[in-house]
C-alpha positions as a Python dict, from the first residue, in 0.01 Angstrom:
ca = {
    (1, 'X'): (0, 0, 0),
    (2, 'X'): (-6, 293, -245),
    (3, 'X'): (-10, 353, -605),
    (4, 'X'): (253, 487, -727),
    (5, 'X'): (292, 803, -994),
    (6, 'X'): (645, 830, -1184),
    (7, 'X'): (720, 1151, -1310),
    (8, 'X'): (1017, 1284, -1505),
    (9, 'X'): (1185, 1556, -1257),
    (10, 'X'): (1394, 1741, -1504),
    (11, 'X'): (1335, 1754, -1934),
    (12, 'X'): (1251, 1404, -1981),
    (13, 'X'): (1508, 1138, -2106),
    (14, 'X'): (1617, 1062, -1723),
    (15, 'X'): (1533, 716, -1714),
    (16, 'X'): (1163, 637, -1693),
    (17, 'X'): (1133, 348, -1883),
    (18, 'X'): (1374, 124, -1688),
    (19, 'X'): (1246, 220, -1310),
    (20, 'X'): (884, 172, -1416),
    (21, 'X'): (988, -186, -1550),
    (22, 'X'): (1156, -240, -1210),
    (23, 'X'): (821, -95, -1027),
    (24, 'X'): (630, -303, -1254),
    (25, 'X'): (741, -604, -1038),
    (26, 'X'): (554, -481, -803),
    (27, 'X'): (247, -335, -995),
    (28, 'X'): (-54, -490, -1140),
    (29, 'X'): (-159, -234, -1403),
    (30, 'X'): (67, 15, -1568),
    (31, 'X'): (-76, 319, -1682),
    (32, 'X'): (39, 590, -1959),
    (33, 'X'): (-168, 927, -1900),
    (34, 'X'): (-22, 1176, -2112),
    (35, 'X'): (218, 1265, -2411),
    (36, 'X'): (205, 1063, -2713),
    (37, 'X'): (481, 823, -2922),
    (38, 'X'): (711, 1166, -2891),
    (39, 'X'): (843, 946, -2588),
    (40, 'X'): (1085, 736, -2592),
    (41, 'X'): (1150, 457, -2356),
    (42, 'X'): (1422, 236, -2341),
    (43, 'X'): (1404, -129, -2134),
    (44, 'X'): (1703, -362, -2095),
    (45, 'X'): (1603, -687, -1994),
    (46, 'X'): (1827, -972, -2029),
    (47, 'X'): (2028, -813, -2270),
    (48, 'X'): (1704, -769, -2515),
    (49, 'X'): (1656, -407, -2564),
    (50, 'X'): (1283, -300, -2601),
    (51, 'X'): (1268, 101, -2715),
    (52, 'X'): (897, 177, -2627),
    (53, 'X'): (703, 478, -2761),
    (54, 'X'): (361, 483, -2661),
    (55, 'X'): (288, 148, -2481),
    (56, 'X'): (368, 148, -2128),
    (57, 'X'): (681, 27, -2003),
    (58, 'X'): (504, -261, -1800),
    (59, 'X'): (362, -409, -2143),
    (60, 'X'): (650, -627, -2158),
    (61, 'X'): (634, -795, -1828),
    (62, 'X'): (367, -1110, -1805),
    (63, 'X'): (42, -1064, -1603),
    (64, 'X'): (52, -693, -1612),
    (65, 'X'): (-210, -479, -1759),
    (66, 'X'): (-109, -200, -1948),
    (67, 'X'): (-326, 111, -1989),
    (68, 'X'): (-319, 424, -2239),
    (69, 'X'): (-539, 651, -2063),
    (70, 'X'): (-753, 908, -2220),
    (71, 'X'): (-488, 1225, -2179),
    (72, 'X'): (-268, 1036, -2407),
    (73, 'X'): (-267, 1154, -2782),
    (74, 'X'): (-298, 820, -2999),
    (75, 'X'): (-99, 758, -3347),
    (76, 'X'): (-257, 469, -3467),
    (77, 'X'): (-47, 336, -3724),
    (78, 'X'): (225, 449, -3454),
    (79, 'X'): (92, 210, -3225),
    (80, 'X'): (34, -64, -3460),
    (81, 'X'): (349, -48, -3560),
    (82, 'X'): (505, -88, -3171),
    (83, 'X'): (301, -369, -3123),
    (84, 'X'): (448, -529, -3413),
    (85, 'X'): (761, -424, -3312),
    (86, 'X'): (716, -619, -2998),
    (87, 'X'): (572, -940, -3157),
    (88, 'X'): (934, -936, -3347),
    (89, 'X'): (1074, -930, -3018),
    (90, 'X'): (846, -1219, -2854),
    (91, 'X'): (599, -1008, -2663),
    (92, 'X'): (265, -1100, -2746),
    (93, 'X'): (26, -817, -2734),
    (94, 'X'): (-391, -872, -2693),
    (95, 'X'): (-671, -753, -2454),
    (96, 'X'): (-544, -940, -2197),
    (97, 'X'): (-236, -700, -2128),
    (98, 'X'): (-356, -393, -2295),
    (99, 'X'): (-661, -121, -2298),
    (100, 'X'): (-713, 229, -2447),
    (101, 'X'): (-911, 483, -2321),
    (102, 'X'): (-1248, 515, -2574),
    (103, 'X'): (-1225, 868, -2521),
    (104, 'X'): (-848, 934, -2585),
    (105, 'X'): (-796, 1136, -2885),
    (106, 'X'): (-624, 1025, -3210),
    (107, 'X'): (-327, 1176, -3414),
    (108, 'X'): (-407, 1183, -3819),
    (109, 'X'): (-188, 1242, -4095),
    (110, 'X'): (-256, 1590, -4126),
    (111, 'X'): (-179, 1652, -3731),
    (112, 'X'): (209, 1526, -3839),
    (113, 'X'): (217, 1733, -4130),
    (114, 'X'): (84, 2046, -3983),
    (115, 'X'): (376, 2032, -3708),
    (116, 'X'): (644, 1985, -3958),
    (117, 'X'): (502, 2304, -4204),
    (118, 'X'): (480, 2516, -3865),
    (119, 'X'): (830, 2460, -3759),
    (120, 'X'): (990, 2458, -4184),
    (121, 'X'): (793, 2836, -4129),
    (122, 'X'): (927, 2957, -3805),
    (123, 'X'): (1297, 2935, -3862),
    (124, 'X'): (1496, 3080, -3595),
    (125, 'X'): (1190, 3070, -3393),
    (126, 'X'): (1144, 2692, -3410),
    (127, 'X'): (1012, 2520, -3090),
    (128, 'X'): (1218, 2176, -3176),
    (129, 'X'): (895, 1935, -3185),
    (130, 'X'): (976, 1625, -3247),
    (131, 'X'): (788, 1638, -3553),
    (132, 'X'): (495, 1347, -3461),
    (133, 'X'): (158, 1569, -3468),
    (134, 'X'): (182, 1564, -3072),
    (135, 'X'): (82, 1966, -3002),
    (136, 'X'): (-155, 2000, -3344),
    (137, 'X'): (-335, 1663, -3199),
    (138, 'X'): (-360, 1853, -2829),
    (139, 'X'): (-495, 2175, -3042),
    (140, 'X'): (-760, 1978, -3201),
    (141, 'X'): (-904, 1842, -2850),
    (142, 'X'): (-899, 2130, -2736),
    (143, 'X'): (-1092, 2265, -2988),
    (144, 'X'): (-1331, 2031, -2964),
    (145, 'X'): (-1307, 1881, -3304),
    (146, 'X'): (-1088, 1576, -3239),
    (147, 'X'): (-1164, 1270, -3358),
    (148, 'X'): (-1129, 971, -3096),
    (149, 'X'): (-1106, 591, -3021),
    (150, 'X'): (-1442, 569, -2991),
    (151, 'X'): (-1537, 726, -3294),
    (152, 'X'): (-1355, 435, -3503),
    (153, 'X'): (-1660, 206, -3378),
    (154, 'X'): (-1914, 360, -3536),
    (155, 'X'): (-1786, 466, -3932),
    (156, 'X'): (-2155, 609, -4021),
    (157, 'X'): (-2075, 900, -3793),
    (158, 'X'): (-1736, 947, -3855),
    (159, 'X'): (-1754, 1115, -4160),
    (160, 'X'): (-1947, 1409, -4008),
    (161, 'X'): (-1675, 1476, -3768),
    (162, 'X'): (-1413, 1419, -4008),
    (163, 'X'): (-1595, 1730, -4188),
    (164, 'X'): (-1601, 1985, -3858),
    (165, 'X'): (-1185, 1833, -3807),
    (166, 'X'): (-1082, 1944, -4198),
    (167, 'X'): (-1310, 2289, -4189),
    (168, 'X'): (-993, 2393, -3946),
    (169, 'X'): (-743, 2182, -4065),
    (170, 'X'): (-810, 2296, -4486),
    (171, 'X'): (-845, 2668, -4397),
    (172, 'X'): (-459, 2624, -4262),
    (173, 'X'): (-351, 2460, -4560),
    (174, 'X'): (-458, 2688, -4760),
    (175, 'X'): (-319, 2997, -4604),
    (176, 'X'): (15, 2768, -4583),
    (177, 'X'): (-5, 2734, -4955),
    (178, 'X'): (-38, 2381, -4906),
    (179, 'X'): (-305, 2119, -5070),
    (180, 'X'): (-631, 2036, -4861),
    (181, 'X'): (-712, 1672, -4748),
    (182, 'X'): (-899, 1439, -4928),
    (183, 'X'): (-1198, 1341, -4649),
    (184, 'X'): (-1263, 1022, -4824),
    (185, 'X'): (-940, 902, -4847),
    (186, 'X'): (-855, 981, -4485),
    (187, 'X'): (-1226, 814, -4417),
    (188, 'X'): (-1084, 501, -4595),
    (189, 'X'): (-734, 500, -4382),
    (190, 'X'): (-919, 508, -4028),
    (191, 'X'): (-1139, 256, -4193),
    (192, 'X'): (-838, 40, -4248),
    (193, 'X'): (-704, 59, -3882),
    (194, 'X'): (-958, 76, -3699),
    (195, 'X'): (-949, -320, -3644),
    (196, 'X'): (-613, -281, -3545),
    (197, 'X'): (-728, -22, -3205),
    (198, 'X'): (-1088, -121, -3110),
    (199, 'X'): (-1017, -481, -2972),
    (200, 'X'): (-810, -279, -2647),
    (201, 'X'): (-1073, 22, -2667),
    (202, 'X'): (-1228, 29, -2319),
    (203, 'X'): (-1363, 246, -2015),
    (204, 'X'): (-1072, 301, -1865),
    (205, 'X'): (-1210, 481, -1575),
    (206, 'X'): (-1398, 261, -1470),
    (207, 'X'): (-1177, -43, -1520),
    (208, 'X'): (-880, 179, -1266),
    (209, 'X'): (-1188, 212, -1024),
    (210, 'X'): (-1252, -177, -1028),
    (211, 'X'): (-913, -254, -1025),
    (212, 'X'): (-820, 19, -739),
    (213, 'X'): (-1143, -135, -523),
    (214, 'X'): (-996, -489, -571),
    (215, 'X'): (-686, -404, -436),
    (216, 'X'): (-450, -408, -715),
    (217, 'X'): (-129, -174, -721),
    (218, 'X'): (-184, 69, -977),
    (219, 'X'): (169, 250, -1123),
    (220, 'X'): (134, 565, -1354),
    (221, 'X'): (346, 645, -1576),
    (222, 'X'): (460, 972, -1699),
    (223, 'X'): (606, 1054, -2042),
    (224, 'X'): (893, 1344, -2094),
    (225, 'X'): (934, 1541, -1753),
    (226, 'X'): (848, 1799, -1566),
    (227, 'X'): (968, 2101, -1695),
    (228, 'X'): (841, 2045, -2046),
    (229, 'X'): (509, 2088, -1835),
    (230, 'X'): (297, 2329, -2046),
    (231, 'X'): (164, 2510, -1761),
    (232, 'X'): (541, 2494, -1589),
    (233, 'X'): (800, 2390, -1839),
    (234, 'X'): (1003, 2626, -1989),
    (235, 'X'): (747, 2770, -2220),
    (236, 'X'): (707, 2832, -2507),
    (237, 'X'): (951, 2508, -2538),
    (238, 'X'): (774, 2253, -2362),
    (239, 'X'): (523, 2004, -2497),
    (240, 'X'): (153, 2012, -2507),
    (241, 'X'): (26, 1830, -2228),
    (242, 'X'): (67, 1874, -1873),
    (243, 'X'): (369, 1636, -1736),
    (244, 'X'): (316, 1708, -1381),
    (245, 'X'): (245, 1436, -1131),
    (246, 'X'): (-162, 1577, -1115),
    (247, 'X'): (-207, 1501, -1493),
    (248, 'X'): (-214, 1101, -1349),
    (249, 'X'): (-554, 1178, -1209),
    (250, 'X'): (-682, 1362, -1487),
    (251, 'X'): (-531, 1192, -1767),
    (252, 'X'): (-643, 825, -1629),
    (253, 'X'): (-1021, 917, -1503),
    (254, 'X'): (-936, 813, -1111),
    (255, 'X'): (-929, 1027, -897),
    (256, 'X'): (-632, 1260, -722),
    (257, 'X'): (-701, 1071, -406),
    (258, 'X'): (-597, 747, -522),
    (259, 'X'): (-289, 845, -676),
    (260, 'X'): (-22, 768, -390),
    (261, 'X'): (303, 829, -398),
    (262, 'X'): (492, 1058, -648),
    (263, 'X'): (826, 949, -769),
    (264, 'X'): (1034, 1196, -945),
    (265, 'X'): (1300, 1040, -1173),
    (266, 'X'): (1617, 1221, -1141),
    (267, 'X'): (1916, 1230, -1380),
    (268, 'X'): (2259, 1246, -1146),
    (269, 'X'): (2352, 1531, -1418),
    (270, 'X'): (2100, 1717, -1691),
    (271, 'X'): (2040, 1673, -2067),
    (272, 'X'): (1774, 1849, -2290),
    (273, 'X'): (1686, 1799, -2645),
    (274, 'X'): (1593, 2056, -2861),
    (275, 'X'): (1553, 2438, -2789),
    (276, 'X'): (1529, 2642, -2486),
    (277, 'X'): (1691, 2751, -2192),
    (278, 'X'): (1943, 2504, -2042),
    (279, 'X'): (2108, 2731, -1733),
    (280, 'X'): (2433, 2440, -1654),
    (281, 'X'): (2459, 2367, -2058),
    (282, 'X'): (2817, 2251, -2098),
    (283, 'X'): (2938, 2346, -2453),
    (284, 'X'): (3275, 2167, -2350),
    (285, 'X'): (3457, 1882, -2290),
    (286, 'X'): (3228, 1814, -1970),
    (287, 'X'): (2950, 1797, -2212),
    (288, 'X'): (3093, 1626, -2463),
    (289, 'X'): (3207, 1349, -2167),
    (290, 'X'): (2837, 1338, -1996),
    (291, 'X'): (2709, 1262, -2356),
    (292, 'X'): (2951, 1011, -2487),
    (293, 'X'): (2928, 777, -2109),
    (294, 'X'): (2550, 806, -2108),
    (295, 'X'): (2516, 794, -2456),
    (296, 'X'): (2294, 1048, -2495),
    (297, 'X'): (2103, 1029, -2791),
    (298, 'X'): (1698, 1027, -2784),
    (299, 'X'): (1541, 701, -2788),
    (300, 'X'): (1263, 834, -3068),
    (301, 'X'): (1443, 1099, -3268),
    (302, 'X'): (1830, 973, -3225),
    (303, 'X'): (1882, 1373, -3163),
    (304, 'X'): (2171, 1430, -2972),
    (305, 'X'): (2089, 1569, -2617),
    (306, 'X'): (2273, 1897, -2450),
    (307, 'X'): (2465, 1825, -2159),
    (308, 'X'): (2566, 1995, -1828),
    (309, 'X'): (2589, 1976, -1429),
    (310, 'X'): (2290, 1869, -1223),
    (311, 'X'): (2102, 2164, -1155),
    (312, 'X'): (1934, 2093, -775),
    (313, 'X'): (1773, 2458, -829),
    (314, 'X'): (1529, 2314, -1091),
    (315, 'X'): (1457, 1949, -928),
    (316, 'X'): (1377, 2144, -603),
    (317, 'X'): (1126, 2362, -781),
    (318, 'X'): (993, 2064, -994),
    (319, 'X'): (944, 1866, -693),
    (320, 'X'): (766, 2132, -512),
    (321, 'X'): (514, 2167, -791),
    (322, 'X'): (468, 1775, -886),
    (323, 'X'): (465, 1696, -515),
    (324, 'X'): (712, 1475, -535),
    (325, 'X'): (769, 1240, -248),
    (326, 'X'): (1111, 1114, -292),
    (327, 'X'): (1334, 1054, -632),
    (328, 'X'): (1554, 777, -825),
    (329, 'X'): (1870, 918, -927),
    (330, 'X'): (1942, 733, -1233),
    (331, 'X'): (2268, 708, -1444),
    (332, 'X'): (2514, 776, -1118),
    (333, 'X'): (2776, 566, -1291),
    (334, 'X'): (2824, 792, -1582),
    (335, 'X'): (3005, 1054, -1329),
    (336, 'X'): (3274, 765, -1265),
    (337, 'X'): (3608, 944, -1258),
    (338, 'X'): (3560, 1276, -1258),
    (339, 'X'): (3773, 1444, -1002),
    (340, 'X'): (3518, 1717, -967),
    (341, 'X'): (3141, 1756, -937),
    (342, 'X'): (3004, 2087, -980),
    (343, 'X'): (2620, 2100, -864),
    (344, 'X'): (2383, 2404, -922),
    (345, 'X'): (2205, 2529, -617),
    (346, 'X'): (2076, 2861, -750),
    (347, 'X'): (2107, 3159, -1018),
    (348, 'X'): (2198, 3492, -1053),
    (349, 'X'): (1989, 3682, -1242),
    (350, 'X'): (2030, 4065, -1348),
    (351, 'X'): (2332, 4060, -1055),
    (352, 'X'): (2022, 3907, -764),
    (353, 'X'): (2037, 3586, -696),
    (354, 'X'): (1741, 3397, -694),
    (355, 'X'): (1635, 3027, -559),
    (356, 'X'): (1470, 2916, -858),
    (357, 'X'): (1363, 2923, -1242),
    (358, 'X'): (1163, 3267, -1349),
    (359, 'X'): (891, 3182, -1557),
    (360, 'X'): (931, 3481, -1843),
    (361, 'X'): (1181, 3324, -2163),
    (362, 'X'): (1385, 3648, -2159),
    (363, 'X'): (1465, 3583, -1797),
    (364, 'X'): (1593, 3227, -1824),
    (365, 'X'): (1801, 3302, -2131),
    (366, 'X'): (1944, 3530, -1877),
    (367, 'X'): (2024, 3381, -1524),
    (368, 'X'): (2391, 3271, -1460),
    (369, 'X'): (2423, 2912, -1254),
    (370, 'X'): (2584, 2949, -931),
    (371, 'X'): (2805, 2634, -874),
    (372, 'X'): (2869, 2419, -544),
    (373, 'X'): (3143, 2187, -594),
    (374, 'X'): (3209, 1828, -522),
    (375, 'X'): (3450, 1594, -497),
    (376, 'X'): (3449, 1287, -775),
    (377, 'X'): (3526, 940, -754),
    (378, 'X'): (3749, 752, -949),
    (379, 'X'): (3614, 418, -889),
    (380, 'X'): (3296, 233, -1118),
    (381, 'X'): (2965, 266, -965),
    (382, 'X'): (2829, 30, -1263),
    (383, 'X'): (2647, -220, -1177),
    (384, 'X'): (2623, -140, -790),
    (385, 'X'): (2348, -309, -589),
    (386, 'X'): (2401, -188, -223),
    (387, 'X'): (2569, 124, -35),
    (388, 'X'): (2845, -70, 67),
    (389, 'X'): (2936, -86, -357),
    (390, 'X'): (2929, 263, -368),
    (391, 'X'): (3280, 487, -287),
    (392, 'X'): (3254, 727, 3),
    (393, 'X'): (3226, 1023, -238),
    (394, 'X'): (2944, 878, -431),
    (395, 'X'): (2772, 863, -120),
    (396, 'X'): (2818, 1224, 3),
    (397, 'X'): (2723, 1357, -366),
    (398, 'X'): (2406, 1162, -344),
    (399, 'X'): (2324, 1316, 41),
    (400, 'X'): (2398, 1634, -78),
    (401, 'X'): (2180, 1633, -358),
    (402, 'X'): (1938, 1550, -119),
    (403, 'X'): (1982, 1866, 124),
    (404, 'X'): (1965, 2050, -221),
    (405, 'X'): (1671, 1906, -331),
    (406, 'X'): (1462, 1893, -88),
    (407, 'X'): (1364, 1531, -85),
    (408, 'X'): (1524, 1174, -28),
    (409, 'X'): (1628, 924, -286),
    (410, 'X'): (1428, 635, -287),
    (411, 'X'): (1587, 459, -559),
    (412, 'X'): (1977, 424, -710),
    (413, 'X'): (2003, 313, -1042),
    (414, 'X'): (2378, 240, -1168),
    (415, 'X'): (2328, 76, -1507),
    (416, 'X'): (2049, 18, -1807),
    (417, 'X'): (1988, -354, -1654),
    (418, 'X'): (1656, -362, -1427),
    (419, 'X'): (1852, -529, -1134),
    (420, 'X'): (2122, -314, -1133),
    (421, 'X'): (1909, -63, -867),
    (422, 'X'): (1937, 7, -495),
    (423, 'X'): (1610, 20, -350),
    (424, 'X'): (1619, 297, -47),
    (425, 'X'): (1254, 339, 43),
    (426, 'X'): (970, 93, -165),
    (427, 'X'): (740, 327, -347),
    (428, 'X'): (466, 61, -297),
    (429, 'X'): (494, 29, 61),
    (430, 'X'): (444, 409, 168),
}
């Protein structure tokens, strides 16, 4: 049995939340190990809809542990608020079903507000955060002056570190023309939550090491996808963590070896929110059609999300560097009745064609899409649980992304509801 590492294959929003909930069946702990509440996560369960942030997607199923591993970035009041959220909803949160890394690091007031000055001030050349403190948070481990989960045990120390944070953080305001923070009054406010995040503060690496010694399936789970990977995203838009499959192992404290499988979650067309290049953008009716079916609007900001063709160019390249093993093509019912599929299976840049994504921004503003197409299906694919539900052409689009991609499908999902999925190959069972 392996454990199993879901990754987003394309720009995030392709579907996460509702295949980890369906691998969570199978799972005993659930792990988050990077990003922050700038991911969204939407779970359909019985017709209750549960829109998830920063808690793992498995938090809502009984007798799972959820984790928030240490290369998360933690909003407290963000998460406090989620877990009331969920209480609302009947799931009742408590040690028993969630920890958080001691050493994960913690987003403050000033990390939101520095993002939102930084993009007001860069006009055209705005990145298209989503505004949370995510990247200035990232910045501040980096840096070695973050404060942490850990730190919210012990508040005779904390003001010491608060000191070495707002050294950096005041200098900025001030060249921003913007007023410092108050120490004591951010003292007082981390004070006040703190009782809220220390009864789930643990060692997380060593409770995945127990657990992984006893046996128990371990699922990770990613947050927005692979190419907003800040090593191999599109950069400079991307986010601030690595979303790559190999951030599970550093981002949780256990080990690359006991990682397992790597599931890539695959949109059956593209969407990206916010800036940057977006090679098989439709600006047309095509768009405006892939965004009204899947409703395509993000889960945390309600931003409308770009639209075009499914680009097999990009999933091939982010499967080669995640390592993906096989994918779930999600949202395959929202291409129900086109008469014609076009798929992307390479660029042409400068007049060359190339077989994948260059990594310099003026290059991928540049390269042209070079289109394959298919034919549609006019018959629904919602709800499908088999092959034998799916039309003939449904079928050969799916193979075909395959030969394109480079990898099987090991999961079909045709709707938002958990059991609407066709299981190919069991993650779990590699």
């Amino acid at each position: 049995m392996a454990n199993v590492v879901v990754v987003g294959s394309q720009w995030g929003d392709e579907g996460k939340g509702k295949i980890v909930d369906w691998l969570s069946e199978r799972a005993d702990v659930v792990v988050r190990f990077q990003g922050g509440h700038n991911a969204g996560h939407t779970l359909v369960i019985d017709g209750t809809v549960y829109k998830l942030s920063l808690l793992p997607s498995g938090v809502v199923r009984p007798g799972k542990l959820a984790v928030i591993g240490n290369g998360v970035v933690v909003d407290p009041w963000a998460l406090a608020e989620e877990i009331d959220g969920l209480a609302r909803l009947g799931v009742t949160i408590s040690r028993d079903n969630l920890r958080i890394a001691e050493n994960a690091t913690l987003i403050l007031p000033f990390h939101r507000e520095l993002d939102g000055l930084r993009e007001a001030a860069a006009g055209k050349g705005k990145i298209g955060t989503t505004g949370r403190g995510i990247g200035p948070a990232y910045e501040d481990k980096v840096g070695r002056r973050a404060i942490r989960v850990q730190d919210l045990q012990n508040l005779d120390t904390l003001p010491a570190k608060i000191d070495r944070a707002l050294a950096h953080h005041n200098a900025l305001r001030r060249g921003l023309g913007e007023p410092e923070i108050d120490g004591e009054a951010l003292l007082e406010a981390l004070a006040d939550i703190a009782p809220r995040i220390l009864p789930y503060m643990d060692t997380v690496w060593a409770l995945l090491d127990e657990k992984r010694r006893a046996g128990r399936r371990i699922l990770f789970e990613g947050a927005q996808g692979a190419l907003l990977d800040i090593d191999h995203g599109t950069y400079p838009f991307v986010t601030s963590s690595n979303t790559v499959a190999a951030q599970a192992a550093t981002g949780s404290g256990l080990g690359p070896s006991a990682t397992g499988y790597v599931l890539g979650i695959t949109k059956a067309y593209t969407t990206r929110v916010g800036m940057g290049p977006f090679p098989t953008e439709d600006l047309g009716e095509v768009g405006k059609r892939l965004g009204e079916r899947g409703h395509e609007f993000g889960t945390v900001t309600g931003r409308q999300r770009r639209c075009g063709w499914f680009d097999a160019c990009l999933v091939r390249q982010t499967i080669k560097v995640s390592g993906i093993h096989g994918i779930a093509l999600t949202k395959l019912d929202v291409l129900d009745g086109f008469e014609e599929l076009k798929v992307c299976t390479g660029y042409r840049l400068d007049g060359e064609e190339i077989d994948h994504l260059p990594a310099g921004e003026g290059a991928q503003k540049r390269v042209e899409p070079i289109y394959e197409t298919l034919e549609g299906w006019s018959e629904s694919t919602e709800g499908a649980r088999s092959w034998a539900d799916l039309p003939a052409s449904c079928i050969k689009y799916v193979r075909r992304l395959e030969e394109l991609i480079e990898a099987p499908v090991a999961l079909l999902s045709t709707s938002p509801e958990r059991e609407d999925t066709i299981l190919v190959h069991d993650p779990f069972e590699d």
